[in-house]
Short mmCIF file of C-alpha atoms in Angstrom, two decimals:
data_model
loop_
_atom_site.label_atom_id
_atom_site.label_comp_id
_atom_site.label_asym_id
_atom_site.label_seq_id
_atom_site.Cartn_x
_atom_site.Cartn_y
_atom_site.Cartn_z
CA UNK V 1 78.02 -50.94 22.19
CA UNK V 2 76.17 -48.23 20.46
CA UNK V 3 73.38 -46.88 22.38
CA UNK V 4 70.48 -44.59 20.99
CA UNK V 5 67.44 -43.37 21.93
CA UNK V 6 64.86 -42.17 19.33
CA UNK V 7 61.81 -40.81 20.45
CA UNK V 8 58.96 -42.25 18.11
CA UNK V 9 57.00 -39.57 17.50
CA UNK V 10 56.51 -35.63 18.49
CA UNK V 11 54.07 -35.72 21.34
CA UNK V 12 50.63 -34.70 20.34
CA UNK V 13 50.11 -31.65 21.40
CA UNK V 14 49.06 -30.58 18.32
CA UNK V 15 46.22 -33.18 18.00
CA UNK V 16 42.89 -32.65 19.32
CA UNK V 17 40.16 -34.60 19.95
CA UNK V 18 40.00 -38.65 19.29
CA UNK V 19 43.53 -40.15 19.43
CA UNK V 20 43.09 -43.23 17.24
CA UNK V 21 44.96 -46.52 17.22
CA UNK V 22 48.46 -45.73 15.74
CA UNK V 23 48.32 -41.86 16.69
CA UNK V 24 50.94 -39.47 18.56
CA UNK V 25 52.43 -40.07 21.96
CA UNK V 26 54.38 -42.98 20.52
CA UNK V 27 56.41 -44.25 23.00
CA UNK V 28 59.95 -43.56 23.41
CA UNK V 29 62.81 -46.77 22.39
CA UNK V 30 66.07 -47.80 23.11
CA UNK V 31 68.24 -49.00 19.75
CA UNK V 32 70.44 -51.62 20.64
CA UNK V 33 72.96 -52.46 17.66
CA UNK V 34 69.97 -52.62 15.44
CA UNK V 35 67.31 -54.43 17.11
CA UNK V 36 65.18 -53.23 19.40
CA UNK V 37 65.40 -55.95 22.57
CA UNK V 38 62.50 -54.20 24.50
CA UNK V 39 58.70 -54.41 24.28
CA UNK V 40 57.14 -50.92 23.43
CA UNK V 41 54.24 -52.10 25.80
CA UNK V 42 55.34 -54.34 28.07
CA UNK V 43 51.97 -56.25 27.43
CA UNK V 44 52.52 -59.63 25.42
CA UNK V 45 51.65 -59.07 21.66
CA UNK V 46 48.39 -60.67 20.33
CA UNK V 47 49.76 -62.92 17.07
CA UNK V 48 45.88 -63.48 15.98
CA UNK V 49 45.57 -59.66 15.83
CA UNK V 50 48.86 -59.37 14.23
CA UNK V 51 48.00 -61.01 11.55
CA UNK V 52 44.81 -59.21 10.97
CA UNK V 53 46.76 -55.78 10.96
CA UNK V 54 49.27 -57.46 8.82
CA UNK V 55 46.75 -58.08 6.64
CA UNK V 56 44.20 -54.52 6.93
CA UNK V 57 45.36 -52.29 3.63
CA UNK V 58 44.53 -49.31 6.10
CA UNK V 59 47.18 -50.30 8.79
CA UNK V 60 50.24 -53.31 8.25
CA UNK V 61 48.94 -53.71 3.94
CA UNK V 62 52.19 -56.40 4.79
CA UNK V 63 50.75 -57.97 1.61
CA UNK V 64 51.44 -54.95 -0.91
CA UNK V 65 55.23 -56.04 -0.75
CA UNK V 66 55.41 -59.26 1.08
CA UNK V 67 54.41 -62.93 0.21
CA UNK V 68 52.81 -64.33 3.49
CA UNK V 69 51.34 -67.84 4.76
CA UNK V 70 48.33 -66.42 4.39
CA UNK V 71 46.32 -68.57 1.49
CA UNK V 72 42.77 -66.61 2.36
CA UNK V 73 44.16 -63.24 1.04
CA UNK V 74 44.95 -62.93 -2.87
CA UNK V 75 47.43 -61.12 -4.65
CA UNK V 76 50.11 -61.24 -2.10
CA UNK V 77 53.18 -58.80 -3.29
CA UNK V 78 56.95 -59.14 -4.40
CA UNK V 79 58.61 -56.09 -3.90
CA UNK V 80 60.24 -57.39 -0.29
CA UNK V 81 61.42 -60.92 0.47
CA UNK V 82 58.87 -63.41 1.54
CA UNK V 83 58.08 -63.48 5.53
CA UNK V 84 57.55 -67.52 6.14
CA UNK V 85 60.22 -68.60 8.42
CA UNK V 86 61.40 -65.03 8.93
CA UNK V 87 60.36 -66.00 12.68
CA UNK V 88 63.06 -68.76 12.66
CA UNK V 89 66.08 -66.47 10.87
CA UNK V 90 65.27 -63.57 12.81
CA UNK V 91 65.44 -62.57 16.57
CA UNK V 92 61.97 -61.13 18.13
CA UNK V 93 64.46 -57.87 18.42
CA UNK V 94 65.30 -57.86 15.05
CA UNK V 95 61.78 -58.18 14.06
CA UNK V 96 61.03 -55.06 16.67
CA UNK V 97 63.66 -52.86 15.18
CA UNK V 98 62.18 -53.84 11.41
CA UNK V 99 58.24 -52.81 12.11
CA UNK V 100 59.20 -49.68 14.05
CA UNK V 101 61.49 -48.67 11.47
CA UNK V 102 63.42 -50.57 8.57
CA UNK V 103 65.66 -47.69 7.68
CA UNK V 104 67.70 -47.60 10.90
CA UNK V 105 68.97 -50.78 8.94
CA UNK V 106 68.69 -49.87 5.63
CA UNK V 107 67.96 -46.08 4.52
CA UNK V 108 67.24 -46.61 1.06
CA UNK V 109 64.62 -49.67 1.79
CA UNK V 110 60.67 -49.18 0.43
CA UNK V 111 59.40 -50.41 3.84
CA UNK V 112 57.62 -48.03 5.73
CA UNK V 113 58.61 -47.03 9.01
CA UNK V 114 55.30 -48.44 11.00
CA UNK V 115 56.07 -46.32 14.10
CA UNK V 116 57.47 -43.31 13.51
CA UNK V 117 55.83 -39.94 12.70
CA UNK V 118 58.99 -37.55 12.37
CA UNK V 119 60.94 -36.74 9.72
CA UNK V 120 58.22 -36.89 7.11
CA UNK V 121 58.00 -34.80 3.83
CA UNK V 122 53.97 -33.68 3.36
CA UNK V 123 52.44 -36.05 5.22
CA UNK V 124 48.17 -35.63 4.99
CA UNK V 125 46.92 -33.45 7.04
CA UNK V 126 44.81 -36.34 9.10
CA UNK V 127 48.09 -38.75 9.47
CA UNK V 128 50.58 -35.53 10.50
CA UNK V 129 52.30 -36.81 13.66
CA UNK V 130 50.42 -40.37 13.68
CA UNK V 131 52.22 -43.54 13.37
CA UNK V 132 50.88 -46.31 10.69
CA UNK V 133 50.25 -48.80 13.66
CA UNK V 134 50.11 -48.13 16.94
CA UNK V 135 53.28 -49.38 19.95
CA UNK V 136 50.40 -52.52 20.87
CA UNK V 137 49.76 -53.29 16.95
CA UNK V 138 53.74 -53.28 16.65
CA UNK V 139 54.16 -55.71 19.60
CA UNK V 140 51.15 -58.19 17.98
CA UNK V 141 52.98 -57.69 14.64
CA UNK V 142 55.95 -59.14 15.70
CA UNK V 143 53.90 -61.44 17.81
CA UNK V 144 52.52 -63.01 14.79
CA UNK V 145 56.06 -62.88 12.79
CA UNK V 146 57.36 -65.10 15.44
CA UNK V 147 55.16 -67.86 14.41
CA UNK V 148 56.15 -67.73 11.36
CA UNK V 149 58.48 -71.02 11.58
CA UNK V 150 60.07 -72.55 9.05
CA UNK F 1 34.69 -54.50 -21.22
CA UNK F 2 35.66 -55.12 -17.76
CA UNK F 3 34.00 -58.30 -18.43
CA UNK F 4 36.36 -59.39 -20.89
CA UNK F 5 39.24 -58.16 -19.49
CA UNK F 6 38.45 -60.84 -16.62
CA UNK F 7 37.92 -63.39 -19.21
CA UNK F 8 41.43 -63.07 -20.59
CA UNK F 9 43.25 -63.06 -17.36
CA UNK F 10 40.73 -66.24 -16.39
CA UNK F 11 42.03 -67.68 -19.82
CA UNK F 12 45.97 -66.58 -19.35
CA UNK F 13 45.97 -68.36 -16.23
CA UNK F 14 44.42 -71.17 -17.01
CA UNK F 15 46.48 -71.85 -19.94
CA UNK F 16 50.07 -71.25 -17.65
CA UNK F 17 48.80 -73.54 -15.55
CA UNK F 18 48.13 -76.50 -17.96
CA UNK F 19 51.95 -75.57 -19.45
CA UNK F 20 52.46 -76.32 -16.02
CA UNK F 21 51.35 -79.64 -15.48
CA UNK F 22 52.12 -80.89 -19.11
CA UNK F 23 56.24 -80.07 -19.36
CA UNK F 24 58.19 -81.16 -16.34
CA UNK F 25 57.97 -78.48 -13.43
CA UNK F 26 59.27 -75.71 -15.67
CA UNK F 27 60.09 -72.12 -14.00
CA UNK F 28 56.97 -70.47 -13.70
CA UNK F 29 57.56 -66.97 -16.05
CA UNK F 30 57.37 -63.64 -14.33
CA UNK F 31 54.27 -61.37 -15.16
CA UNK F 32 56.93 -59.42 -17.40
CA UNK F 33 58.04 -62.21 -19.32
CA UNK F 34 54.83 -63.25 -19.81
CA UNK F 35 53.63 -59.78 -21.12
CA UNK F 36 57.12 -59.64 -23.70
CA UNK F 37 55.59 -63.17 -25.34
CA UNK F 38 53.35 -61.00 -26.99
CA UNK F 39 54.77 -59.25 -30.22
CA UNK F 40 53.11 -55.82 -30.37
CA UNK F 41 54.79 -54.60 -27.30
CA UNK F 42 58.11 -54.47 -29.43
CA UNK F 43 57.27 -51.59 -30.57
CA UNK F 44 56.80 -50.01 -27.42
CA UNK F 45 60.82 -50.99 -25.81
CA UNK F 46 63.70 -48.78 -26.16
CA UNK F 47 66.41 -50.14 -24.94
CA UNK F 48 65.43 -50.28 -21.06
CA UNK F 49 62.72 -48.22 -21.03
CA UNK F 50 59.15 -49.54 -21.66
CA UNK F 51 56.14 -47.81 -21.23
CA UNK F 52 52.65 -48.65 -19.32
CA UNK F 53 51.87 -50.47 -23.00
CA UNK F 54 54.06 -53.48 -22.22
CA UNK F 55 52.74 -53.56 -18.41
CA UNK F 56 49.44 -53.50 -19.77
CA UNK F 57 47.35 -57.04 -19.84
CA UNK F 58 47.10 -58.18 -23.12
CA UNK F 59 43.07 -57.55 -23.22
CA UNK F 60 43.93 -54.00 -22.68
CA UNK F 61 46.29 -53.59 -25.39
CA UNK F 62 43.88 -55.12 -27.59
CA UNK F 63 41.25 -52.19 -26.51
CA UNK F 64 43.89 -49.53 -27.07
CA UNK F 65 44.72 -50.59 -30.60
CA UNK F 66 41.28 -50.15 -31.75
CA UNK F 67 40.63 -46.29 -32.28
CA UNK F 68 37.22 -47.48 -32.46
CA UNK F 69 37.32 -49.70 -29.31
CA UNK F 70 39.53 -47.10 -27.53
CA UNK F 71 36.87 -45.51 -25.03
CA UNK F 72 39.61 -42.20 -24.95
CA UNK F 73 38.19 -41.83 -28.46
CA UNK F 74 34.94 -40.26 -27.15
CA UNK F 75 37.47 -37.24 -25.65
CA UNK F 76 39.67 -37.37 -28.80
CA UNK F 77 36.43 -36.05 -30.68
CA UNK F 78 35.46 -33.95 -28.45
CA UNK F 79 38.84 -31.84 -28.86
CA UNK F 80 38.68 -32.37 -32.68
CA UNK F 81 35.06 -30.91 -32.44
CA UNK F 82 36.30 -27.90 -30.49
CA UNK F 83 39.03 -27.59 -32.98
CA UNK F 84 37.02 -25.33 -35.40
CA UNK F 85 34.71 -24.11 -33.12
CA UNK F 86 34.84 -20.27 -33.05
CA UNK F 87 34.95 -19.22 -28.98
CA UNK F 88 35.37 -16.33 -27.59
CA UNK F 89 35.23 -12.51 -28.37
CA UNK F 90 38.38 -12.63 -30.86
CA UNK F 91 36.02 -14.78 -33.08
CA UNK F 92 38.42 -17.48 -33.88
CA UNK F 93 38.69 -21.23 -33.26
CA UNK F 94 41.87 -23.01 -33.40
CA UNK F 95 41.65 -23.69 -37.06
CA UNK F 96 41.00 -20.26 -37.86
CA UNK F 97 45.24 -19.86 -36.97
CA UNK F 98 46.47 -23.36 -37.11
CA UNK F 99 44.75 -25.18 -40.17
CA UNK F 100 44.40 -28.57 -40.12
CA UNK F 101 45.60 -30.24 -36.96
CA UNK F 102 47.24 -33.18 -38.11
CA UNK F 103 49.43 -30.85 -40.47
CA UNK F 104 49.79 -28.21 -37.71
CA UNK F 105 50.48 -30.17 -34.80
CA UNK F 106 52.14 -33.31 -36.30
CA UNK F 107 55.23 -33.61 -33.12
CA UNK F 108 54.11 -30.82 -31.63
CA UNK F 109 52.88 -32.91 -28.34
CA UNK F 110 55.93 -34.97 -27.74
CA UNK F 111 57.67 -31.94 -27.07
CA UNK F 112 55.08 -30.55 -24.14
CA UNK F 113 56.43 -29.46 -21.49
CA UNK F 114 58.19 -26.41 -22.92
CA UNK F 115 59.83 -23.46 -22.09
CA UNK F 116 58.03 -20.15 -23.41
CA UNK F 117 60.15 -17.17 -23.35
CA UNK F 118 56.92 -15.39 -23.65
CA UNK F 119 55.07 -16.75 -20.35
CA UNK F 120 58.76 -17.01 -19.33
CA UNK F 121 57.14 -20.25 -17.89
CA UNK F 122 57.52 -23.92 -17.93
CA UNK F 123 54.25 -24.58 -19.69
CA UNK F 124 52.17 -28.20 -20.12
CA UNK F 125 50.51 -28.59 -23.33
CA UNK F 126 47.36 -27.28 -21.19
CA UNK F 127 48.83 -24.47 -20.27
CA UNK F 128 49.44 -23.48 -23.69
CA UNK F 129 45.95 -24.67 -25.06
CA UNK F 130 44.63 -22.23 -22.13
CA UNK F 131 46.97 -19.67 -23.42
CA UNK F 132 45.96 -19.33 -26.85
CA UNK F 133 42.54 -19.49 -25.79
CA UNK F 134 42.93 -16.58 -23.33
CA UNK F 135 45.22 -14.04 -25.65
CA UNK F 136 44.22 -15.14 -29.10
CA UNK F 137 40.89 -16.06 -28.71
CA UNK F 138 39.76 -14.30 -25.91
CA UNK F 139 37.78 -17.48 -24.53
CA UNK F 140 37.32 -18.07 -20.89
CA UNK F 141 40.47 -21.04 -19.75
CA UNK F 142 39.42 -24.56 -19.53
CA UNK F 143 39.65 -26.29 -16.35
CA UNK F 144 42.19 -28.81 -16.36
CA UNK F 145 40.38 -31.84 -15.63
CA UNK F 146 37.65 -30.73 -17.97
CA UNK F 147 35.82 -32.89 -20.79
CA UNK F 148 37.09 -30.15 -23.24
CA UNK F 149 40.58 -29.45 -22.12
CA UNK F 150 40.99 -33.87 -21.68
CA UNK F 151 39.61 -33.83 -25.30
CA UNK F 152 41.94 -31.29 -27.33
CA UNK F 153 44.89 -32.58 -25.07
CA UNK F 154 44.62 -35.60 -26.51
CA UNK F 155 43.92 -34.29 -30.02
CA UNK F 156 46.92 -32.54 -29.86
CA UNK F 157 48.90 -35.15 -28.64
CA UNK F 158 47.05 -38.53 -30.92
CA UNK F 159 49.22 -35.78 -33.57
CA UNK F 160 52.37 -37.50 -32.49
CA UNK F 161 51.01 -40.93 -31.98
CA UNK F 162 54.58 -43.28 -32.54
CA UNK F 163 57.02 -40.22 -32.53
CA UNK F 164 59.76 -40.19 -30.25
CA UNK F 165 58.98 -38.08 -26.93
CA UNK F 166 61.52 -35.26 -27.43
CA UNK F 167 61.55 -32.83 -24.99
CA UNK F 168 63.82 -30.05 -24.77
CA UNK F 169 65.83 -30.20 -20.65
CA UNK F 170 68.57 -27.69 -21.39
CA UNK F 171 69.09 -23.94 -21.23
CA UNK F 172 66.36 -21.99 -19.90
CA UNK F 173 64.35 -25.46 -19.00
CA UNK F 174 67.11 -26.91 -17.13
CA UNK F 175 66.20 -25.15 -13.44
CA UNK F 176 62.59 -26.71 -14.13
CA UNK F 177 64.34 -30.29 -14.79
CA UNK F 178 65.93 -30.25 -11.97
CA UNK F 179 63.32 -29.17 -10.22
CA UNK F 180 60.97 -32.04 -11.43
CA UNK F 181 64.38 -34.72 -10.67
CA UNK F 182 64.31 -33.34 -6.94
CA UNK F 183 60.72 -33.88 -6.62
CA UNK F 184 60.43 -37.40 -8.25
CA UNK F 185 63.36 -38.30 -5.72
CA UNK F 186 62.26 -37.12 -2.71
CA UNK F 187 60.18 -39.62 0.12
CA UNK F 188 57.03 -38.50 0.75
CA UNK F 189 53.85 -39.29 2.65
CA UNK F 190 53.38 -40.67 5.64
CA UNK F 191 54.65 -43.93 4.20
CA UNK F 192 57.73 -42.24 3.07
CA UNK F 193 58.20 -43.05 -0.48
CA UNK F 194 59.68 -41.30 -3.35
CA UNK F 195 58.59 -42.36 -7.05
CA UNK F 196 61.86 -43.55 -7.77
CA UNK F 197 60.84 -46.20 -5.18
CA UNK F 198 58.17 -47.62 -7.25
CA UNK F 199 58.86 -46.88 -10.69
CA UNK F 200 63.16 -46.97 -10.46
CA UNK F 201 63.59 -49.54 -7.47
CA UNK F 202 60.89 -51.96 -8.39
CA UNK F 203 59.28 -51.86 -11.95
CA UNK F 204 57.95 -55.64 -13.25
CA UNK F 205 57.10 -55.85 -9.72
CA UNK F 206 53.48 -56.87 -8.38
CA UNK F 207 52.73 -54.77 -5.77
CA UNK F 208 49.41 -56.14 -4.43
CA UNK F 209 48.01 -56.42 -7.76
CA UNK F 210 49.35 -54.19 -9.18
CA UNK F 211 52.50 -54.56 -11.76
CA UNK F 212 54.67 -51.60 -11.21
CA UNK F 213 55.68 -49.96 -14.53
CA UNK F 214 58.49 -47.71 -15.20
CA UNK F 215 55.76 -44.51 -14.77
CA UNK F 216 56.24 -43.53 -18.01
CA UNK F 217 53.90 -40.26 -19.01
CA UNK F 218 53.71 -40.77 -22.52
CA UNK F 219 50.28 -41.84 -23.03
CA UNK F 220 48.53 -39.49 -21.25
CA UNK F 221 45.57 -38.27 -21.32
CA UNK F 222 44.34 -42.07 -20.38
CA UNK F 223 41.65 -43.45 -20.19
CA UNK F 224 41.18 -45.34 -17.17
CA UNK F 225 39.02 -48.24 -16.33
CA UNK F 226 39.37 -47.42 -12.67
CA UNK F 227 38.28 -43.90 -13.69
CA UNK F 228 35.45 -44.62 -15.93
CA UNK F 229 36.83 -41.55 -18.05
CA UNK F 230 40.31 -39.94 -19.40
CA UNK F 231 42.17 -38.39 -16.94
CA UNK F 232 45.73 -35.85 -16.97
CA UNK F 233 49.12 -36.90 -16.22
CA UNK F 234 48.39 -34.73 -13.54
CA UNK F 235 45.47 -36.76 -11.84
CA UNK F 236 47.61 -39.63 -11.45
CA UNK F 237 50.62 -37.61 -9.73
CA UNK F 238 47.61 -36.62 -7.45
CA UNK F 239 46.83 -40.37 -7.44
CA UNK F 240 50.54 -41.86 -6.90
CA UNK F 241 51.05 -39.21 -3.93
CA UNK F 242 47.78 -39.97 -2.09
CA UNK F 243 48.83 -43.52 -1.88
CA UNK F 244 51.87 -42.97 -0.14
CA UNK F 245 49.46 -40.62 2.35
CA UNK F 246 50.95 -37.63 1.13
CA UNK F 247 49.64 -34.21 0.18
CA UNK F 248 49.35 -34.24 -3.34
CA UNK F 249 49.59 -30.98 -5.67
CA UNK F 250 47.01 -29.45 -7.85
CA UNK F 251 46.84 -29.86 -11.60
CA UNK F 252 48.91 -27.50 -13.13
CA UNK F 253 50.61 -26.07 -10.61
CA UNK F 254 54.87 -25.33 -11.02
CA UNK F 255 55.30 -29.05 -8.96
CA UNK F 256 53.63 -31.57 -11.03
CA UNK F 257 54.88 -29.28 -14.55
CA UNK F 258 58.20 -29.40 -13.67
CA UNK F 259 57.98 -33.51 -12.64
CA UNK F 260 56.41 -34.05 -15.72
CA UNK F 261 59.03 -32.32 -18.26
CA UNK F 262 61.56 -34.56 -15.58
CA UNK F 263 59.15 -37.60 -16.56
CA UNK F 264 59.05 -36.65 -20.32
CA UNK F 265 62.80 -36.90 -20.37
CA UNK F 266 63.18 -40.35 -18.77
CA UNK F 267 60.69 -41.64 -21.71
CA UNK F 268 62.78 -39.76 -24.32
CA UNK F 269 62.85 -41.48 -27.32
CA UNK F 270 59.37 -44.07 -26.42
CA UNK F 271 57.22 -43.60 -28.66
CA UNK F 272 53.84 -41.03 -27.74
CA UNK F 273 51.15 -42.96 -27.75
CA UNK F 274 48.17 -40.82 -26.54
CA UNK F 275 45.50 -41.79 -25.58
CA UNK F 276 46.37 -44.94 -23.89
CA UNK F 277 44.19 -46.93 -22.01
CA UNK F 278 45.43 -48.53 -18.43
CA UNK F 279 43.56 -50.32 -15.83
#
């Protein structure tokens, strides 16, 4: 079984001040055979606020690239596969190891890693060492992709 | 002219959707197909490659057609103004060494970005007009982004309108080619995306709302509706990197001349078609 350990992010040393939501001191994760089996919180993921940082262009933008059961939101993108019923054909692990960071899986995918801050070419000075969504926002994420049932 | 623009795509999809409900659940057509129904992009498809024309809604195209409808117009006379304007302490204006423009620079902007063993540089067509405005005319440089440099870009370049983009990637150009490759290849931003990603991977796409093109620079200086003005090829590199969260260049610097000589060359053969007009 191949085990690895990736640490999310550099700690923040760097950063002063406010540490927002999705910001340094990601915590660290354990890779199991592509999925990633454990919570980054250990607190239960929130599916209603999933789906609202799904949705937020600022955080998730899900939309840009993904067709989603959400109806109330216009213009929903092509570029990856739709998600409904991607809670029934994949495992909450799977989902995990796909938010943190779809390139473990496939390294020349256009999905974002949502939480991981190293290994970044000229990255804005006010995201440097941030993650796009924070460990909770991850966990609600995949919260909310479980409910998506076919 | 916003206005209209919403009209049309009102009117589009109103009319897909009756072709809908009339023949027998056909397939809806893609955003593509739909835009290749319409016969003047022809002339804009070269084999593969199509530029921002055929992406274009149809209520655009219409606005680019028209020189007099074309808002970029208002910078195109601008630069023919400044043409034969006398500046600077040489006393001379363009004219006074080039004639009349559309003899003098007929082609001559389909093959910007060039090589000058002079500069020993990879210069933009800005970096030349700046040039001969420095050591010929001895006229203070434009800035890039300005009114007047937009303007007599896109002069220059309306000199080429339906030639083939020919720029020259060999010999002493070829380290600045490769340069420009490396940099449209490379992930960047805190979302970690290269422009291959967009404009390689996924063009005909909707991205959001957005259909991804190919990225093709040939119709720059553009006038944008989301701008309110004409902007550089430049700008929009700025534009395309800040959306991936990235630190984007400055106009005119070595990064963004080099990616556009790399850009010129994937829309070799396209037809120019300065100044274009793009949501």
């Amino acid at each position: 079984m191949k085990y690895q350990l990736l640490i999310g992010a550099v700690l923040g040393a760097a950063l002063t001040g406010a540490i927002a939501a999705g910001s340094a001191n990601a915590v660290e994760y354990k890779i199991v055979e592509d999925t990633v089996p454990q919570s980054l919180t250990g607190k239960p993921g929130d599916p209603a606020n999933g789906k609202k940082t799904a949705i937020n262009r600022r955080k998730g933008n899900c939309l840009a690239c993904h067709d989603m059961p959400i109806p109330e939101q216009a213009d929903h993108g092509q570029v990856g596969p739709p998600l409904l019923g991607v809670g029934s054909r994949l495992s909450e692990a799977e989902l995990r190891m796909r938010v943190i960071d779809s390139k473990v899986i496939n390294p020349d995918t256009i999905m974002p890693a949502f939480y991981r801050s190293t290994g970044l070419h000229r990255v804005l000075k006010k995201w440097q060492g941030k993650t796009i969504v924070s460990a909770q926002e991850v966990e609600d994420i995949v919260a909310y992709l479980m409910t998506l049932k076919e | 002219m916003k206005r209209t623009i919403i009209r049309v795509t009102v009117a589009v999809g109103a009319s897909v959707l009756l072709a809908a409900c009339v023949a027998a659940a056909p397939k809806e057509k893609t955003a593509l197909e739909k835009r290749l129904e319409d016969p003047r992009v022809k002339n804009y498809i070269v084999g593969e490659k199509m530029t921002g024309y055929v992406f274009a809604t149809a209520a655009t195209r219409t606005v680019q057609d028209d020189d007099f409808e074309n808002p970029a117009f208002l910078w195109v006379d601008i630069g023919e103004e400044n043409w034969s304007k006398v500046d600077g302490a040489a006393g001379k204006s363009c004219a006074s060494c080039h004639g009349d423009a559309p003899d003098s620079m007929k082609g001559v902007g389909a093959t910007y970005p060039k090589y000058s063993g002079e500069t020993k540089k990879l210069m933009a067509l800005q970096h030349r007009i700046n040039w001969e405005r420095e050591n010929r005319m001895k006229a203070k440089p434009w800035k890039w982004e300005s009114d007047e440099m937009l303007g007599m870009t896109a002069y220059v370049k309306l000199q080429s309108r339906g030639m083939p983009v020919n720029v020259k990637i060999d010999g002493p150009a070829k380290p600045f080619y490769e340069a420009g490759k490396k940099f449209y290849n490379q992930r960047r931003g805190m979302l970690d995306m290269a422009c291959a990603n967009c404009h390689v991977d996924y063009p005909a796409t909707m991205i959001r709302s957005n259909l991804l093109s190919q990225g093709m620079p040939n119709g720059f200086p553009t006038y944008r509706l989301k701008w309110q003005k004409v902007g550089s090829l430049h700008r929009r590199f700025r534009g395309c990197n800040k959306q991936v969260r990235a630190a984007p260049y400055k106009q005119g610097t070595d990064e963004y001349t080099n990616l556009e000589l790399f850009l010129m060359d994937r829309a070799r053969d396209l037809p120019m078609e300065t100044p274009s007009v793009r949501m």
